[in-house]
Amino acid sequence: MTEDKDNIQFELTDELIEQVKLLIEEQKDRELRKLLNEFHYADIAEILDELDLEEAIYIIKLLDSETTSDVLMELDEDIREKVLRNLSAKEIAEEIEELDTDDAADIIAELPEDRQQEVISNIEDQEHKAEITELLAYDEDSAGGLMAKELVKVYETWTVAGCMRRIRGQAKDVTRVHSIYVVNRQNKLIGRLSLKDLIVAKSDNKIADIYISNVDYVNVHDDVEDVAKVMQKYDLEAIPVVDDNQTLLGRITIDDIVDVIKEEADKDYQLAAGITQDVEADDSIFDLTKARLPWLFLGLIGGVGAFLIMEGFQDSFQKYAVLFFFTPLIAAMAGNVGVQSSAIIVQGLANDDLKGSINNRLIKEMLLAALNGTILAIFLFLFVWVVDGNMNTALAVSSSLVAVIIVAGLIGTFVPLFLDKRGIDPAIATGPFITTSNDIFGILIYFWIAKLILGI
Amino acid sequence: MTEDKDNIQFELTDELIEQVKLLIEEQKDRELRKLLNEFHYADIAEILDELDLEEAIYIIKLLDSETTSDVLMELDEDIREKVLRNLSAKEIAEEIEELDTDDAADIIAELPEDRQQEVISNIEDQEHKAEITELLAYDEDSAGGLMAKELVKVYETWTVAGCMRRIRGQAKDVTRVHSIYVVNRQNKLIGRLSLKDLIVAKSDNKIADIYISNVDYVNVHDDVEDVAKVMQKYDLEAIPVVDDNQTLLGRITIDDIVDVIKEEADKDYQLAAGITQDVEADDSIFDLTKARLPWLFLGLIGGVGAFLIMEGFQDSFQKYAVLFFFTPLIAAMAGNVGVQSSAIIVQGLANDDLKGSINNRLIKEMLLAALNGTILAIFLFLFVWVVDGNMNTALAVSSSLVAVIIVAGLIGTFVPLFLDKRGIDPAIATGPFITTSNDIFGILIYFWIAKLILGI
């Protein structure tokens, strides 16, 4: 491979960080500028993430805002917050001027409310200012909150030649031209064109004659997750956003959707692992505790519940102390089965590929759990029989295992489906939530059935 | 919103399915064709996923291969397999002719080996055939396995005007023109151009004068996950693929990368939930059992281990039977903490944002676990003291909880880091694996410490 500058092979080495730190210390601005301009802004952001705050701010102030605005966007959110706190409203406004409207609005939305107004009033480009203000009004989880105002738009009455002329003007503001959107006199979206179509068309053609009326779009109030699903399903790289009157308002590009998909997946993963907030390994111990402790408390309460159940059965089982030694096994199996079945449902719901009624799902899960449970119970039966020598105990433990697994599977299937019907994110039903409730139910069922079989 | 045909609002209703089924039964081909041509191919695929195999095949044979080839790509993998089994090699080859090379290669790779050759030999377009054969030779997890041969390529010696003429030809085969790649006489990638740049340039300019030499690319042997990271980091919509000599071989587009990211996230989620294979809720009970049973067995073995430990401590704790009632609590907490810490590490590794040494990570996790553990232990201490009335027991249970949580946190942190160093996917370290090992370690540590404190 070559030494191309923003290649796959950029590697953040300790040497590079040291070099940058030294250049800052010695205030060798020219060399520093020369060194950093070699890198892609996403790489510069990675370097800044490793520096002290003063050093990062030094670089932000050193480089021109065309670069630093993009660098800011790529910084870790908490580092960006600190950097912005050290810039004046005017300096932030200068960065904002260089950003696309969607990124600009995102940065401003992160600022404390009182600074937001101050920064906005410092934006010189009036159109940019108005567009950013418009975007700030939308819910951040809606299409409006994700879209950019930058797009290439043509009227159906234009000719191809006139179009090309005007596109040369519009396209300057648009980093990448995905589609050209065709609107009527009322600015309503009526179709699309690709640059390719324009190039191939005769120059005196009217747009009205060549545009493709079959255009995907989303409403400005649609949920971003739905937008992500549409763009994924139809393999779109950009999608126009319209209001309720079909007026063209903006467009959403696939790179923002990739971020949405990634964030959503990370969030579900963390929920399944019992972490409540969006944390990273490098966050502070305090932030990590805030994210982890609530679910651990839930586990503690579940454990206390299990304790109380076992204490309640204490007298019945004077003769069968050995039964108590299987409670961790029962709890673990109940938890594992519950997590498995809920994870499959949560994923099916997320990917929109669950078909059929809740009842059918439950019946299927029951059969599945009965099958898995029976196979596992046979092994457990043999083990207990051999070790304990008592066939009744073996029968009690293994048959209740089957029952526990079936109930755990049903709970794991039902809870996310139920939450989803109620409009609650089913992903919270995975992980510690299911594990804890299944622990308690599992142990309770276990002792009930054991009591029944042993006839105590 | 309007009744635009491939709008966000396509909904797969039972009525629609019934209507399609009826039209097939009555062999109303014309109406059927008219109805289905209203829909986007991804929507037709959703309809087909709901039909019986014979009905699906009927529709595939009814519609023209320009549509059905795209529909085939969107079908559920197992349904596609069944449909393809019912098409002749010649019929499959006709579908293949309509597909881009990357999709064509994917479909062929899914066929049994003996049919692959038969289908390939039926492809009439010799260039298409050669390109597909080339793609089939690459590892499916490499950039080569994901790339398409379709791209727009210009030589640096061409003029803008000549370029536009030739692009009109090349672009017909390329669904979406992302970038135009600039090569030298030896076909080595030296830069890129956007259509926008071409449109804005003067027509007698040489490409050599206007191209952008700063082009991202990947090597044909790079891992697809690395390609995904690069495209995400640099917000790319397409990336050219080169061989070791920098010769331009193909390009990868973001829609394929979105699928990679989604699959990767789904896989990690399933691993964390204790599901070994890529299954969906609608798979057969047999497939689901195959995916779920192995981890449940692991849980069973863990439970048996816990049983043996408890049995071993039976005699020591004659006086303190109550201690046995806390084993589900201890096991649950050990499991939860282990999953939390391993999930954060796995995610940090996946997102490349773990910095610093393993030792520092372990020290941080130890502090974090000690903090969480102490808070939880205080509550547990009070509970046991109140319920059991014995301060010694309360002290034994709660102090061992702290120790168990610390050890669980360390195991959860260490194992994925260790696996990653060894080149093994750290995601397997989450879920049942960590839960089970922590259950056993947790209970063992619990009884040891309790024994120590109670002085037995």
PDB file of N, CA, C and O in Angstrom, chain A residues 412-443:
ATOM      1  N   GLY A 412     -39.885 -15.365  29.109  1.00  0.00           N
ATOM      2  CA  GLY A 412     -38.959 -14.695  28.200  1.00  0.00           C
ATOM      3  C   GLY A 412     -39.608 -14.326  26.886  1.00  0.00           C
ATOM      4  O   GLY A 412     -39.233 -13.343  26.244  1.00  0.00           O
ATOM      5  N   THR A 413     -40.581 -15.108  26.452  1.00  0.00           N
ATOM      6  CA  THR A 413     -41.258 -14.809  25.193  1.00  0.00           C
ATOM      7  C   THR A 413     -42.357 -13.768  25.393  1.00  0.00           C
ATOM      8  O   THR A 413     -42.506 -12.839  24.603  1.00  0.00           O
ATOM      9  N   PHE A 414     -43.085 -13.934  26.487  1.00  0.00           N
ATOM     10  CA  PHE A 414     -44.254 -13.086  26.689  1.00  0.00           C
ATOM     11  C   PHE A 414     -43.892 -11.642  27.043  1.00  0.00           C
ATOM     12  O   PHE A 414     -44.461 -10.701  26.486  1.00  0.00           O
ATOM     13  N   VAL A 415     -42.942 -11.473  27.962  1.00  0.00           N
ATOM     14  CA  VAL A 415     -42.662 -10.125  28.472  1.00  0.00           C
ATOM     15  C   VAL A 415     -42.272  -9.133  27.361  1.00  0.00           C
ATOM     16  O   VAL A 415     -42.873  -8.066  27.260  1.00  0.00           O
ATOM     17  N   PRO A 416     -41.286  -9.463  26.494  1.00  0.00           N
ATOM     18  CA  PRO A 416     -40.976  -8.487  25.443  1.00  0.00           C
ATOM     19  C   PRO A 416     -42.147  -8.234  24.487  1.00  0.00           C
ATOM     20  O   PRO A 416     -42.358  -7.105  24.047  1.00  0.00           O
ATOM     21  N   LEU A 417     -42.923  -9.277  24.175  1.00  0.00           N
ATOM     22  CA  LEU A 417     -44.067  -9.078  23.294  1.00  0.00           C
ATOM     23  C   LEU A 417     -45.084  -8.146  23.956  1.00  0.00           C
ATOM     24  O   LEU A 417     -45.645  -7.255  23.317  1.00  0.00           O
ATOM     25  N   PHE A 418     -45.272  -8.365  25.250  1.00  0.00           N
ATOM     26  CA  PHE A 418     -46.219  -7.541  25.994  1.00  0.00           C
ATOM     27  C   PHE A 418     -45.742  -6.085  26.045  1.00  0.00           C
ATOM     28  O   PHE A 418     -46.500  -5.157  25.764  1.00  0.00           O
ATOM     29  N   LEU A 419     -44.479  -5.895  26.384  1.00  0.00           N
ATOM     30  CA  LEU A 419     -43.932  -4.534  26.446  1.00  0.00           C
ATOM     31  C   LEU A 419     -44.070  -3.840  25.102  1.00  0.00           C
ATOM     32  O   LEU A 419     -44.441  -2.666  25.020  1.00  0.00           O
ATOM     33  N   ASP A 420     -43.767  -4.578  24.031  1.00  0.00           N
ATOM     34  CA  ASP A 420     -43.842  -3.992  22.700  1.00  0.00           C
ATOM     35  C   ASP A 420     -45.265  -3.549  22.389  1.00  0.00           C
ATOM     36  O   ASP A 420     -45.474  -2.472  21.834  1.00  0.00           O
ATOM     37  N   LYS A 421     -46.239  -4.372  22.724  1.00  0.00           N
ATOM     38  CA  LYS A 421     -47.648  -4.008  22.503  1.00  0.00           C
ATOM     39  C   LYS A 421     -48.003  -2.735  23.266  1.00  0.00           C
ATOM     40  O   LYS A 421     -48.822  -1.936  22.823  1.00  0.00           O
ATOM     41  N   ARG A 422     -47.403  -2.577  24.446  1.00  0.00           N
ATOM     42  CA  ARG A 422     -47.672  -1.406  25.260  1.00  0.00           C
ATOM     43  C   ARG A 422     -46.847  -0.195  24.850  1.00  0.00           C
ATOM     44  O   ARG A 422     -46.888   0.845  25.495  1.00  0.00           O
ATOM     45  N   GLY A 423     -46.040  -0.367  23.797  1.00  0.00           N
ATOM     46  CA  GLY A 423     -45.240   0.759  23.312  1.00  0.00           C
ATOM     47  C   GLY A 423     -43.981   1.009  24.128  1.00  0.00           C
ATOM     48  O   GLY A 423     -43.386   2.084  24.061  1.00  0.00           O
ATOM     49  N   ILE A 424     -43.569   0.014  24.920  1.00  0.00           N
ATOM     50  CA  ILE A 424     -42.334   0.140  25.701  1.00  0.00           C
ATOM     51  C   ILE A 424     -41.225  -0.626  24.984  1.00  0.00           C
ATOM     52  O   ILE A 424     -41.470  -1.680  24.417  1.00  0.00           O
ATOM     53  N   ASP A 425     -40.006  -0.077  24.989  1.00  0.00           N
ATOM     54  CA  ASP A 425     -38.890  -0.734  24.323  1.00  0.00           C
ATOM     55  C   ASP A 425     -38.687  -2.139  24.896  1.00  0.00           C
ATOM     56  O   ASP A 425     -38.317  -2.288  26.063  1.00  0.00           O
ATOM     57  N   PRO A 426     -38.925  -3.194  24.086  1.00  0.00           N
ATOM     58  CA  PRO A 426     -38.829  -4.553  24.618  1.00  0.00           C
ATOM     59  C   PRO A 426     -37.419  -4.927  25.059  1.00  0.00           C
ATOM     60  O   PRO A 426     -37.238  -5.882  25.811  1.00  0.00           O
ATOM     61  N   ALA A 427     -36.413  -4.173  24.601  1.00  0.00           N
ATOM     62  CA  ALA A 427     -35.029  -4.524  24.929  1.00  0.00           C
ATOM     63  C   ALA A 427     -34.775  -4.468  26.435  1.00  0.00           C
ATOM     64  O   ALA A 427     -33.878  -5.148  26.933  1.00  0.00           O
ATOM     65  N   ILE A 428     -35.588  -3.682  27.168  1.00  0.00           N
ATOM     66  CA  ILE A 428     -35.336  -3.641  28.613  1.00  0.00           C
ATOM     67  C   ILE A 428     -35.711  -4.965  29.269  1.00  0.00           C
ATOM     68  O   ILE A 428     -35.354  -5.225  30.406  1.00  0.00           O
ATOM     69  N   ALA A 429     -36.462  -5.805  28.538  1.00  0.00           N
ATOM     70  CA  ALA A 429     -36.905  -7.078  29.113  1.00  0.00           C
ATOM     71  C   ALA A 429     -35.812  -8.131  29.093  1.00  0.00           C
ATOM     72  O   ALA A 429     -35.987  -9.217  29.622  1.00  0.00           O
ATOM     73  N   THR A 430     -34.683  -7.843  28.458  1.00  0.00           N
ATOM     74  CA  THR A 430     -33.626  -8.845  28.422  1.00  0.00           C
ATOM     75  C   THR A 430     -32.706  -8.644  29.614  1.00  0.00           C
ATOM     76  O   THR A 430     -32.896  -7.738  30.404  1.00  0.00           O
ATOM     77  N   GLY A 431     -31.721  -9.451  29.711  1.00  0.00           N
ATOM     78  CA  GLY A 431     -30.710  -9.283  30.745  1.00  0.00           C
ATOM     79  C   GLY A 431     -31.251  -9.450  32.148  1.00  0.00           C
ATOM     80  O   GLY A 431     -32.097 -10.301  32.396  1.00  0.00           O
ATOM     81  N   PRO A 432     -30.763  -8.612  33.073  1.00  0.00           N
ATOM     82  CA  PRO A 432     -31.034  -8.806  34.496  1.00  0.00           C
ATOM     83  C   PRO A 432     -32.528  -8.866  34.832  1.00  0.00           C
ATOM     84  O   PRO A 432     -32.914  -9.560  35.764  1.00  0.00           O
ATOM     85  N   PHE A 433     -33.343  -8.156  34.072  1.00  0.00           N
ATOM     86  CA  PHE A 433     -34.773  -8.144  34.362  1.00  0.00           C
ATOM     87  C   PHE A 433     -35.351  -9.554  34.257  1.00  0.00           C
ATOM     88  O   PHE A 433     -35.996 -10.059  35.180  1.00  0.00           O
ATOM     89  N   ILE A 434     -35.110 -10.188  33.118  1.00  0.00           N
ATOM     90  CA  ILE A 434     -35.596 -11.548  32.895  1.00  0.00           C
ATOM     91  C   ILE A 434     -34.887 -12.528  33.829  1.00  0.00           C
ATOM     92  O   ILE A 434     -35.503 -13.406  34.422  1.00  0.00           O
ATOM     93  N   THR A 435     -33.572 -12.347  33.960  1.00  0.00           N
ATOM     94  CA  THR A 435     -32.810 -13.267  34.808  1.00  0.00           C
ATOM     95  C   THR A 435     -33.365 -13.265  36.229  1.00  0.00           C
ATOM     96  O   THR A 435     -33.607 -14.312  36.826  1.00  0.00           O
ATOM     97  N   THR A 436     -33.565 -12.063  36.762  1.00  0.00           N
ATOM     98  CA  THR A 436     -33.988 -11.956  38.149  1.00  0.00           C
ATOM     99  C   THR A 436     -35.383 -12.534  38.357  1.00  0.00           C
ATOM    100  O   THR A 436     -35.617 -13.320  39.274  1.00  0.00           O
ATOM    101  N   SER A 437     -36.322 -12.165  37.475  1.00  0.00           N
ATOM    102  CA  SER A 437     -37.673 -12.675  37.696  1.00  0.00           C
ATOM    103  C   SER A 437     -37.698 -14.182  37.488  1.00  0.00           C
ATOM    104  O   SER A 437     -38.398 -14.903  38.208  1.00  0.00           O
ATOM    105  N   ASN A 438     -36.914 -14.666  36.525  1.00  0.00           N
ATOM    106  CA  ASN A 438     -36.892 -16.112  36.309  1.00  0.00           C
ATOM    107  C   ASN A 438     -36.222 -16.860  37.464  1.00  0.00           C
ATOM    108  O   ASN A 438     -36.608 -17.979  37.775  1.00  0.00           O
ATOM    109  N   ASP A 439     -35.227 -16.229  38.098  1.00  0.00           N
ATOM    110  CA  ASP A 439     -34.610 -16.847  39.271  1.00  0.00           C
ATOM    111  C   ASP A 439     -35.684 -17.139  40.313  1.00  0.00           C
ATOM    112  O   ASP A 439     -35.780 -18.254  40.832  1.00  0.00           O
ATOM    113  N   ILE A 440     -36.468 -16.117  40.606  1.00  0.00           N
ATOM    114  CA  ILE A 440     -37.467 -16.251  41.669  1.00  0.00           C
ATOM    115  C   ILE A 440     -38.540 -17.264  41.282  1.00  0.00           C
ATOM    116  O   ILE A 440     -38.841 -18.200  42.026  1.00  0.00           O
ATOM    117  N   PHE A 441     -39.129 -17.067  40.086  1.00  0.00           N
ATOM    118  CA  PHE A 441     -40.163 -18.005  39.636  1.00  0.00           C
ATOM    119  C   PHE A 441     -39.608 -19.424  39.579  1.00  0.00           C
ATOM    120  O   PHE A 441     -40.261 -20.374  39.986  1.00  0.00           O
ATOM    121  N   GLY A 442     -38.403 -19.536  39.073  1.00  0.00           N
ATOM    122  CA  GLY A 442     -37.791 -20.849  38.899  1.00  0.00           C
ATOM    123  C   GLY A 442     -37.671 -21.581  40.227  1.00  0.00           C
ATOM    124  O   GLY A 442     -38.074 -22.743  40.350  1.00  0.00           O
ATOM    125  N   ILE A 443     -37.133 -20.889  41.219  1.00  0.00           N
ATOM    126  CA  ILE A 443     -36.908 -21.535  42.511  1.00  0.00           C
ATOM    127  C   ILE A 443     -38.243 -21.892  43.177  1.00  0.00           C
ATOM    128  O   ILE A 443     -38.400 -22.959  43.765  1.00  0.00           O
TER     129      ILE A 443
END
